[in-house]
């Protein structure tokens, strides 16, 4: 039998992981990384799979499956979100942990990438069941996580309350309050005001930065946003009220809307606050969700799920800026199309575009470790400075080496991870 990865391995044969690996292979070829080094860099250090039995409200027992993947621990703990989704796979967590490593390295944070979650539709659980599942998930992970080993945060399907349950569970085990085990927790537990909004605000800052680079006035622009959750809704608010853009399209998993005259974002927020979803909103024409992505606009913001820009629709995008607020919204095949169109479509790659969340999470962790809290102004100021530095580094490398923005961004991240691993050497 040959050494190496089993082609049927549930982690590495997963389409999401294959996508992350293909993206890495492009960079590894570009950086001329030798084979042995490549394997050491791309494959996660640790992938944990746990079962989560719990009592349904009706007394029946159900067993769910949870995962946590830690990509590398070369320079500090791993850091990453926790996703609750019905179709979550361990391969998807592995892929997202890899992306997270490049993101942390690009923005200069002392973390490797982590990612995890539970394979469950959170809407199918009552609040009590959600609490049971969350506590049991954390309980199962206790041997593998910690403030110096792996720090959890929110992602799709989880929120401040879930983080509070994780923190409580971990702290009960330790015997004292350990706020620094999670980020994105309530302010009353040492969370940072504005953490939930930080990813969306970072997206808006980078879009404005890109427009400035392209010498386009934000107030002259239109935007379409896919996904109306923590990231998408905040980005919509920022682009509408701070940048002065006309938001012509929004969508979530239940419906998509277009309004050439501009969607009233305040009305959309109010509708979602009352109904939980956009379905039934009357502030625009109902359109096909996939078609919304190819409708004309200056700024397109995919802020929902992976793989929505494919080889099929990448050639039809009619935006000037593609701001990848979601993780992995563009497939490698689509990337090849976009690389041909790089004069037409200015891509802000995901590992840069949505890095505001992990940057503010890093601030939260540092503050909790020191029990010393910063002002909101200080947090936003430090966030924008880090984003600006990363944006400048990506544009500089792209220009100097004539590279697409994603290749420039990921290659900076990969180089930094590689340098750290090489400096440490191989144990023993
Ligand atoms: P969320 O659960 O708050 O919101 C997700 C939104 O996407 C919801 O409105 C949902 O209805 C919508 N959606 C789901 N599937 C869709 C589809 N097929 N078409 C259209 N809309 C769809 O999640 P979030 O925290 O806003 O995360 C969104 C994306 O941003 C994810 O890719 C996540 O990994 C990434 N991200 C989030 C953060 C963060 O701080 N929350 C940080 C970095 C990256």
Tab-separated table of C-alpha atoms in Angstrom, residues 120-418:
chain	number	residue	atom	x	y	z
A	120	UNK	CA	-27.386	20.478	12.728
A	121	UNK	CA	-29.914	22.963	11.440
A	122	UNK	CA	-30.035	25.332	14.417
A	123	UNK	CA	-33.588	26.359	13.465
A	124	UNK	CA	-34.681	22.772	14.137
A	125	UNK	CA	-33.749	23.101	17.836
A	126	UNK	CA	-35.606	24.860	20.635
A	127	UNK	CA	-33.541	27.308	22.704
A	128	UNK	CA	-33.217	24.711	25.458
A	129	UNK	CA	-32.077	22.040	22.985
A	130	UNK	CA	-29.582	24.499	21.458
A	131	UNK	CA	-28.124	25.074	24.917
A	132	UNK	CA	-27.825	21.336	25.617
A	133	UNK	CA	-26.121	20.716	22.267
A	134	UNK	CA	-23.736	23.667	22.689
A	135	UNK	CA	-22.706	22.706	26.211
A	136	UNK	CA	-22.159	19.067	25.277
A	137	UNK	CA	-20.140	20.063	22.199
A	138	UNK	CA	-17.833	22.199	24.347
A	139	UNK	CA	-17.622	19.485	27.010
A	140	UNK	CA	-16.421	16.994	24.378
A	141	UNK	CA	-13.805	19.471	23.137
A	142	UNK	CA	-12.329	20.371	26.543
A	143	UNK	CA	-9.237	18.111	26.153
A	144	UNK	CA	-8.407	19.745	22.816
A	145	UNK	CA	-9.090	23.464	23.297
A	146	UNK	CA	-7.916	26.238	25.623
A	147	UNK	CA	-6.897	29.917	25.612
A	148	UNK	CA	-3.341	28.924	24.603
A	149	UNK	CA	-4.382	25.996	22.393
A	150	UNK	CA	-7.563	26.752	20.435
A	151	UNK	CA	-9.984	29.654	20.888
A	152	UNK	CA	-13.530	29.374	19.556
A	153	UNK	CA	-15.690	32.113	18.050
A	154	UNK	CA	-19.048	32.442	16.305
A	155	UNK	CA	-19.779	31.643	12.672
A	156	UNK	CA	-22.903	30.812	10.699
A	157	UNK	CA	-25.679	29.539	12.957
A	158	UNK	CA	-24.029	30.531	16.262
A	159	UNK	CA	-24.088	33.765	18.243
A	160	UNK	CA	-23.113	35.534	21.483
A	161	UNK	CA	-25.375	33.322	23.564
A	162	UNK	CA	-23.766	30.138	22.240
A	163	UNK	CA	-20.336	31.601	23.059
A	164	UNK	CA	-21.558	32.393	26.596
A	165	UNK	CA	-22.627	28.741	27.055
A	166	UNK	CA	-19.228	27.532	25.804
A	167	UNK	CA	-17.469	29.896	28.195
A	168	UNK	CA	-19.623	28.806	31.114
A	169	UNK	CA	-19.057	25.124	30.361
A	170	UNK	CA	-15.275	25.535	30.056
A	171	UNK	CA	-15.137	27.736	33.175
A	172	UNK	CA	-17.142	25.253	35.272
A	173	UNK	CA	-14.576	22.614	34.314
A	174	UNK	CA	-11.623	24.906	35.177
A	175	UNK	CA	-13.183	26.141	38.416
A	176	UNK	CA	-12.838	29.823	37.545
A	177	UNK	CA	-13.990	32.215	34.808
A	178	UNK	CA	-12.065	31.709	31.565
A	179	UNK	CA	-13.418	34.392	29.241
A	180	UNK	CA	-10.474	34.049	26.870
A	181	UNK	CA	-11.592	30.581	25.697
A	182	UNK	CA	-14.102	32.213	23.328
A	183	UNK	CA	-14.512	35.459	21.445
A	184	UNK	CA	-17.730	37.040	20.261
A	185	UNK	CA	-19.241	36.611	23.726
A	186	UNK	CA	-21.558	39.129	25.433
A	187	UNK	CA	-19.958	42.361	26.678
A	188	UNK	CA	-21.045	41.418	30.216
A	189	UNK	CA	-18.598	38.475	30.056
A	190	UNK	CA	-15.645	40.416	28.647
A	191	UNK	CA	-16.791	40.568	25.043
A	192	UNK	CA	-16.073	43.539	22.834
A	193	UNK	CA	-18.918	45.890	21.961
A	194	UNK	CA	-19.190	45.783	18.186
A	195	UNK	CA	-17.552	42.336	17.703
A	196	UNK	CA	-20.656	41.114	15.872
A	197	UNK	CA	-20.472	44.105	13.542
A	198	UNK	CA	-16.692	44.037	13.099
A	199	UNK	CA	-16.595	41.741	10.050
A	200	UNK	CA	-19.192	43.782	8.169
A	201	UNK	CA	-17.535	47.050	9.158
A	202	UNK	CA	-14.200	45.745	7.927
A	203	UNK	CA	-15.855	44.775	4.636
A	204	UNK	CA	-17.175	48.338	4.255
A	205	UNK	CA	-13.759	49.844	5.118
A	206	UNK	CA	-12.043	47.687	2.474
A	207	UNK	CA	-14.665	48.455	-0.184
A	208	UNK	CA	-14.144	52.175	0.450
A	209	UNK	CA	-10.377	51.621	0.332
A	210	UNK	CA	-10.722	49.804	-3.011
A	211	UNK	CA	-12.967	52.537	-4.432
A	212	UNK	CA	-10.445	55.146	-3.348
A	213	UNK	CA	-7.719	53.130	-5.092
A	214	UNK	CA	-9.862	53.018	-8.245
A	215	UNK	CA	-10.738	56.723	-7.854
A	216	UNK	CA	-14.487	56.035	-7.734
A	217	UNK	CA	-16.787	57.969	-5.395
A	218	UNK	CA	-18.769	55.637	-3.088
A	219	UNK	CA	-21.838	57.876	-3.299
A	220	UNK	CA	-22.004	57.215	-7.070
A	221	UNK	CA	-22.119	53.441	-6.551
A	222	UNK	CA	-24.762	50.738	-6.336
A	223	UNK	CA	-24.357	47.516	-4.352
A	224	UNK	CA	-25.861	44.020	-4.213
A	225	UNK	CA	-25.475	41.926	-1.072
A	226	UNK	CA	-26.069	38.189	-0.822
A	227	UNK	CA	-26.765	37.029	2.744
A	228	UNK	CA	-28.465	39.162	5.367
A	229	UNK	CA	-26.947	37.942	8.636
A	230	UNK	CA	-24.159	39.144	10.924
A	231	UNK	CA	-21.952	40.101	7.997
A	232	UNK	CA	-24.330	40.899	5.121
A	233	UNK	CA	-26.804	43.061	7.026
A	234	UNK	CA	-24.037	45.084	8.703
A	235	UNK	CA	-22.273	45.551	5.364
A	236	UNK	CA	-25.578	46.708	3.827
A	237	UNK	CA	-26.076	49.238	6.633
A	238	UNK	CA	-22.504	50.541	6.327
A	239	UNK	CA	-22.598	50.823	2.536
A	240	UNK	CA	-25.985	52.566	2.637
A	241	UNK	CA	-25.591	54.909	5.608
A	242	UNK	CA	-21.807	55.447	5.886
A	243	UNK	CA	-20.644	55.199	2.256
A	244	UNK	CA	-23.883	56.625	0.814
A	245	UNK	CA	-24.372	53.862	-1.769
A	246	UNK	CA	-27.647	52.780	-3.278
A	247	UNK	CA	-28.311	49.149	-2.293
A	248	UNK	CA	-30.151	47.692	-5.285
A	249	UNK	CA	-30.200	44.018	-4.288
A	250	UNK	CA	-30.319	41.900	-1.119
A	251	UNK	CA	-31.002	38.242	-0.422
A	252	UNK	CA	-30.986	35.560	2.225
A	253	UNK	CA	-31.650	31.810	2.087
A	254	UNK	CA	-35.402	32.453	1.794
A	255	UNK	CA	-35.693	35.192	-0.856
A	256	UNK	CA	-33.904	37.682	-3.114
A	257	UNK	CA	-34.971	41.248	-3.969
A	258	UNK	CA	-33.973	43.857	-6.538
A	259	UNK	CA	-34.972	47.510	-6.611
A	260	UNK	CA	-33.263	49.799	-9.144
A	261	UNK	CA	-34.430	52.820	-7.119
A	262	UNK	CA	-32.677	51.553	-3.992
A	263	UNK	CA	-33.825	49.260	-1.187
A	264	UNK	CA	-34.737	50.884	2.118
A	265	UNK	CA	-32.189	49.106	4.345
A	266	UNK	CA	-33.785	50.357	7.543
A	267	UNK	CA	-37.068	48.778	6.433
A	268	UNK	CA	-35.268	45.510	5.564
A	269	UNK	CA	-33.597	45.458	9.007
A	270	UNK	CA	-36.927	46.061	10.696
A	271	UNK	CA	-38.541	43.289	8.635
A	272	UNK	CA	-35.798	40.793	9.509
A	273	UNK	CA	-35.941	41.781	13.198
A	274	UNK	CA	-39.685	41.009	13.170
A	275	UNK	CA	-39.768	37.929	10.904
A	276	UNK	CA	-36.268	36.441	11.208
A	277	UNK	CA	-35.887	36.214	7.409
A	278	UNK	CA	-36.385	38.348	4.298
A	279	UNK	CA	-39.180	36.180	2.845
A	280	UNK	CA	-42.272	38.375	2.487
A	281	UNK	CA	-40.358	41.686	2.426
A	282	UNK	CA	-42.043	44.120	0.036
A	283	UNK	CA	-39.241	46.659	-0.533
A	284	UNK	CA	-38.193	45.279	-3.928
A	285	UNK	CA	-39.113	42.922	-6.750
A	286	UNK	CA	-38.679	39.244	-5.955
A	287	UNK	CA	-35.943	37.865	-8.216
A	288	UNK	CA	-34.166	34.574	-8.672
A	289	UNK	CA	-31.459	34.275	-5.977
A	290	UNK	CA	-28.783	33.065	-8.410
A	291	UNK	CA	-29.635	35.757	-10.973
A	292	UNK	CA	-29.210	38.496	-8.385
A	293	UNK	CA	-25.454	37.837	-8.428
A	294	UNK	CA	-25.146	38.689	-12.105
A	295	UNK	CA	-27.309	41.813	-12.084
A	296	UNK	CA	-25.531	45.129	-12.750
A	297	UNK	CA	-23.970	46.898	-9.766
A	298	UNK	CA	-20.687	48.554	-8.808
A	299	UNK	CA	-20.106	46.453	-5.692
A	300	UNK	CA	-21.132	42.822	-5.287
A	301	UNK	CA	-20.867	41.400	-1.764
A	302	UNK	CA	-21.374	37.646	-1.394
A	303	UNK	CA	-21.859	37.370	2.396
A	304	UNK	CA	-23.516	33.980	2.785
A	305	UNK	CA	-22.028	30.608	1.863
A	306	UNK	CA	-19.163	29.031	-0.098
A	307	UNK	CA	-19.002	28.328	-3.796
A	308	UNK	CA	-21.657	30.755	-5.111
A	309	UNK	CA	-19.438	32.259	-7.828
A	310	UNK	CA	-18.671	29.415	-10.202
A	311	UNK	CA	-17.123	28.995	-13.645
A	312	UNK	CA	-20.698	29.311	-14.941
A	313	UNK	CA	-21.525	32.768	-13.581
A	314	UNK	CA	-18.036	34.331	-13.082
A	315	UNK	CA	-17.956	35.542	-16.687
A	316	UNK	CA	-21.373	37.166	-16.260
A	317	UNK	CA	-20.625	39.255	-13.163
A	318	UNK	CA	-21.351	42.902	-13.911
A	319	UNK	CA	-19.731	44.442	-10.839
A	320	UNK	CA	-16.610	46.604	-10.639
A	321	UNK	CA	-15.688	45.312	-7.164
A	322	UNK	CA	-16.248	41.795	-5.864
A	323	UNK	CA	-15.958	41.995	-2.072
A	324	UNK	CA	-15.772	38.442	-0.743
A	325	UNK	CA	-17.343	38.851	2.676
A	326	UNK	CA	-18.175	35.131	2.973
A	327	UNK	CA	-15.498	32.478	3.297
A	328	UNK	CA	-14.725	30.788	-0.016
A	329	UNK	CA	-17.553	32.256	-2.143
A	330	UNK	CA	-15.489	31.859	-5.352
A	331	UNK	CA	-14.600	28.382	-6.638
A	332	UNK	CA	-11.106	27.768	-8.090
A	333	UNK	CA	-12.663	27.368	-11.577
A	334	UNK	CA	-14.377	30.730	-11.199
A	335	UNK	CA	-11.084	32.191	-10.076
A	336	UNK	CA	-9.538	31.247	-13.395
A	337	UNK	CA	-12.302	33.185	-15.174
A	338	UNK	CA	-11.906	36.180	-12.853
A	339	UNK	CA	-8.138	36.143	-13.359
A	340	UNK	CA	-8.816	36.799	-17.065
A	341	UNK	CA	-11.092	39.712	-16.123
A	342	UNK	CA	-8.904	41.363	-13.513
A	343	UNK	CA	-9.022	44.751	-15.265
A	344	UNK	CA	-12.831	44.662	-15.112
A	345	UNK	CA	-13.489	43.074	-11.704
A	346	UNK	CA	-11.443	44.220	-8.702
A	347	UNK	CA	-11.475	41.272	-6.272
A	348	UNK	CA	-11.082	41.786	-2.530
A	349	UNK	CA	-10.268	38.168	-1.617
A	350	UNK	CA	-12.044	36.548	1.337
A	351	UNK	CA	-8.997	36.183	3.567
A	352	UNK	CA	-8.587	39.952	3.435
A	353	UNK	CA	-12.202	41.067	3.006
A	354	UNK	CA	-13.714	39.354	6.056
A	355	UNK	CA	-10.651	39.513	8.321
A	356	UNK	CA	-12.204	42.265	10.473
A	357	UNK	CA	-13.937	39.599	12.558
A	358	UNK	CA	-10.838	37.707	13.584
A	359	UNK	CA	-8.872	40.922	14.117
A	360	UNK	CA	-11.407	42.196	16.653
A	361	UNK	CA	-11.579	38.687	18.145
A	362	UNK	CA	-7.834	38.917	18.637
A	363	UNK	CA	-8.353	42.230	20.469
A	364	UNK	CA	-10.986	40.566	22.644
A	365	UNK	CA	-8.628	37.692	23.526
A	366	UNK	CA	-5.744	40.052	24.335
A	367	UNK	CA	-8.003	42.188	26.555
A	368	UNK	CA	-9.373	39.133	28.385
A	369	UNK	CA	-5.877	37.755	28.996
A	370	UNK	CA	-4.778	41.091	30.456
A	371	UNK	CA	-8.090	42.056	32.084
A	372	UNK	CA	-7.528	45.471	30.573
A	373	UNK	CA	-10.195	46.854	28.284
A	374	UNK	CA	-9.865	49.362	25.467
A	375	UNK	CA	-12.281	52.027	24.307
A	376	UNK	CA	-14.462	51.498	21.213
A	377	UNK	CA	-12.531	54.213	19.373
A	378	UNK	CA	-9.233	52.485	20.110
A	379	UNK	CA	-10.619	49.160	18.845
A	380	UNK	CA	-11.930	50.570	15.572
A	381	UNK	CA	-8.780	52.606	15.021
A	382	UNK	CA	-6.525	49.567	15.509
A	383	UNK	CA	-8.821	47.461	13.291
A	384	UNK	CA	-8.676	49.924	10.409
A	385	UNK	CA	-4.903	50.267	10.712
A	386	UNK	CA	-4.391	46.506	10.435
A	387	UNK	CA	-6.814	46.255	7.497
A	388	UNK	CA	-5.120	49.131	5.742
A	389	UNK	CA	-1.678	47.532	6.154
A	390	UNK	CA	-2.925	44.201	4.810
A	391	UNK	CA	-4.752	45.838	1.877
A	392	UNK	CA	-1.633	47.823	0.952
A	393	UNK	CA	0.561	44.704	1.147
A	394	UNK	CA	-1.784	42.767	-1.167
A	395	UNK	CA	-2.040	45.578	-3.738
A	396	UNK	CA	1.727	46.136	-3.638
A	397	UNK	CA	2.529	42.463	-4.255
A	398	UNK	CA	-0.135	42.212	-6.927
A	399	UNK	CA	1.290	45.199	-8.801
A	400	UNK	CA	4.953	44.327	-8.389
A	401	UNK	CA	4.603	40.672	-9.375
A	402	UNK	CA	1.608	41.048	-11.703
A	403	UNK	CA	-0.515	38.645	-9.662
A	404	UNK	CA	-4.278	38.410	-9.138
A	405	UNK	CA	-5.244	39.747	-5.704
A	406	UNK	CA	-6.063	36.322	-4.301
A	407	UNK	CA	-2.712	34.878	-5.302
A	408	UNK	CA	-1.010	37.922	-3.797
A	409	UNK	CA	-2.970	37.668	-0.523
A	410	UNK	CA	-2.704	33.908	-0.059
A	411	UNK	CA	0.972	33.834	-1.009
A	412	UNK	CA	1.769	36.386	1.720
A	413	UNK	CA	-0.120	34.225	4.235
A	414	UNK	CA	1.479	30.965	3.085
A	415	UNK	CA	4.976	32.453	3.148
A	416	UNK	CA	4.536	33.604	6.737
A	417	UNK	CA	3.193	30.237	7.918
A	418	UNK	CA	6.000	28.457	6.083
